[in-house]
C-alpha cells in the first residue's frame, strides 16, 4: 500500500517547477526571451513581434528534482528544444516575471534584462504584457536601489541640447573600450570619456528608443571596461542610465487616454507614487492633465476613466498640510496645468454630477480629511468658498 502511495507523490514532485521560467538562470531566461521577442522597424516605426516557434528550455531543465544533474542532462540530451509555442506572449510574460529574481543586484545582468523589459513595456500591443514588463522593471530598480526620481523636478523632462549630445556621443564612441588604442590611451582621453558618460546620462534622451539603445550601449561598455580607473564611472553611468530608463517607462505609462491601457496607467501611477514619494502626487496631476488647447477641443482635463480618477482621489486624499497644497511645474508645460492635490479634489467635487457620480463623495471625504475639517459636510458650498480663496 505504501508503495502505491509513493507513485502520486513522485509524480506531483516532478510536476512542481514546470513553469516555463522555473529553475532557469538569468542568462537562460534572457536567451529564451531573445529567441521569441523581436523589435522590428526603425525610429518611430518600432514594433514588437513574437516568434511562433523558438528554442526553449527542455522540461527536465526546469524540474527542481533534477537540479543537481542539470549540467549532465543538458550535456547528454541538450538543454533546449526547438518547437512551436502555444501562446508566445504568455510564455514571455512568465520569463519576465522571473527575471528580477534571477538578476538580483548584478548590475550587468539587471541592465541586460531592463532593456528587454523596456521594449515590451513601451511597444507591446497587450496591456497585460506591458504591465508585467513594467512591474519587473520596478523590481529591478528596487534590487539595484536606484534613485529613479531626482531631488528636483525642475529639469525632469528636459532633454539634452542636440549639439551637446552629439559632442558627448562622439567622445563616448571614441573612448569605448573596444575603440581605444591602448598604446596611446592617455589621462586626457580618460577624462574626456568620463565627461562624456556624465553628459549622456544627465538628462533623458529625446525618444524612448534612444534611451533604451543608450543603456544597451552602456551595458556593453561596462562589461568590456578594462581601465581600472574607469570601472566605477562606467558603473555609475549605467546605473543613472537605468534610472532614466525606468523613469521614462513609468512616466510614459501614466500618459495617454486609450481605454485599452487603463490598467497600464493604473500600474504606472502606482510606481510613480512609490518612487517619487509625496511629490509624486502633484507630479501625476500635471503629467496627466490635458492641455488648454485639448480642453477647448472637448477633451476632459483628466482621464475620463473613473478608476483612474478614483486612484488620483485616493492619492490626493493621503496628503495633509503643505503636501496637500503643493504643486509641481514642469518645463514646457503651462502654469495652468499645475494644480495642487487639494485643488484637484475640490474641482472634482464641483464638476461631478450630484446624483450619478461615484467620485463626488470619495473626493469630498478626501478633501475634508486633507484640510483637517472636523466633520464631513455634504453641503459643498464650503468647497467653492475654499477653492475661490485658494486661487486668488
PDB file of C-alpha atoms in Angstrom, residues 34 45 61 64 79 85 122 128 142 153 175 184-185 229 263 277 309 326 328 364 391:
ATOM      1  CA  UNK A  34      15.699  36.806 -27.229  1.00  0.00           C
ATOM      2  CA  UNK A  45       8.115  52.878 -36.514  1.00  0.00           C
ATOM      3  CA  UNK A  61      15.933  21.508 -17.104  1.00  0.00           C
ATOM      4  CA  UNK A  64      13.640  21.043  -9.307  1.00  0.00           C
ATOM      5  CA  UNK A  79      19.297  21.894 -22.627  1.00  0.00           C
ATOM      6  CA  UNK A  85       4.854  27.896 -28.888  1.00  0.00           C
ATOM      7  CA  UNK A 122       6.752  50.565 -24.474  1.00  0.00           C
ATOM      8  CA  UNK A 128      -1.032  42.651 -19.789  1.00  0.00           C
ATOM      9  CA  UNK A 142      14.453  48.084  -6.228  1.00  0.00           C
ATOM     10  CA  UNK A 153      11.843  68.071 -10.815  1.00  0.00           C
ATOM     11  CA  UNK A 175      36.638  56.205 -25.923  1.00  0.00           C
ATOM     12  CA  UNK A 184      48.177  55.932 -26.959  1.00  0.00           C
ATOM     13  CA  UNK A 185      45.313  55.950 -24.404  1.00  0.00           C
ATOM     14  CA  UNK A 229      40.214  53.982 -13.149  1.00  0.00           C
ATOM     15  CA  UNK A 263      -4.641  49.111 -16.319  1.00  0.00           C
ATOM     16  CA  UNK A 277       7.045  59.711  -2.807  1.00  0.00           C
ATOM     17  CA  UNK A 309      -9.683  59.424 -11.362  1.00  0.00           C
ATOM     18  CA  UNK A 326       1.956  71.661  -3.170  1.00  0.00           C
ATOM     19  CA  UNK A 328       4.736  70.828  -9.489  1.00  0.00           C
ATOM     20  CA  UNK A 364     -15.441  65.154  -0.606  1.00  0.00           C
ATOM     21  CA  UNK A 391      -6.905  80.605  -6.258  1.00  0.00           C
TER      22      UNK A 391
END
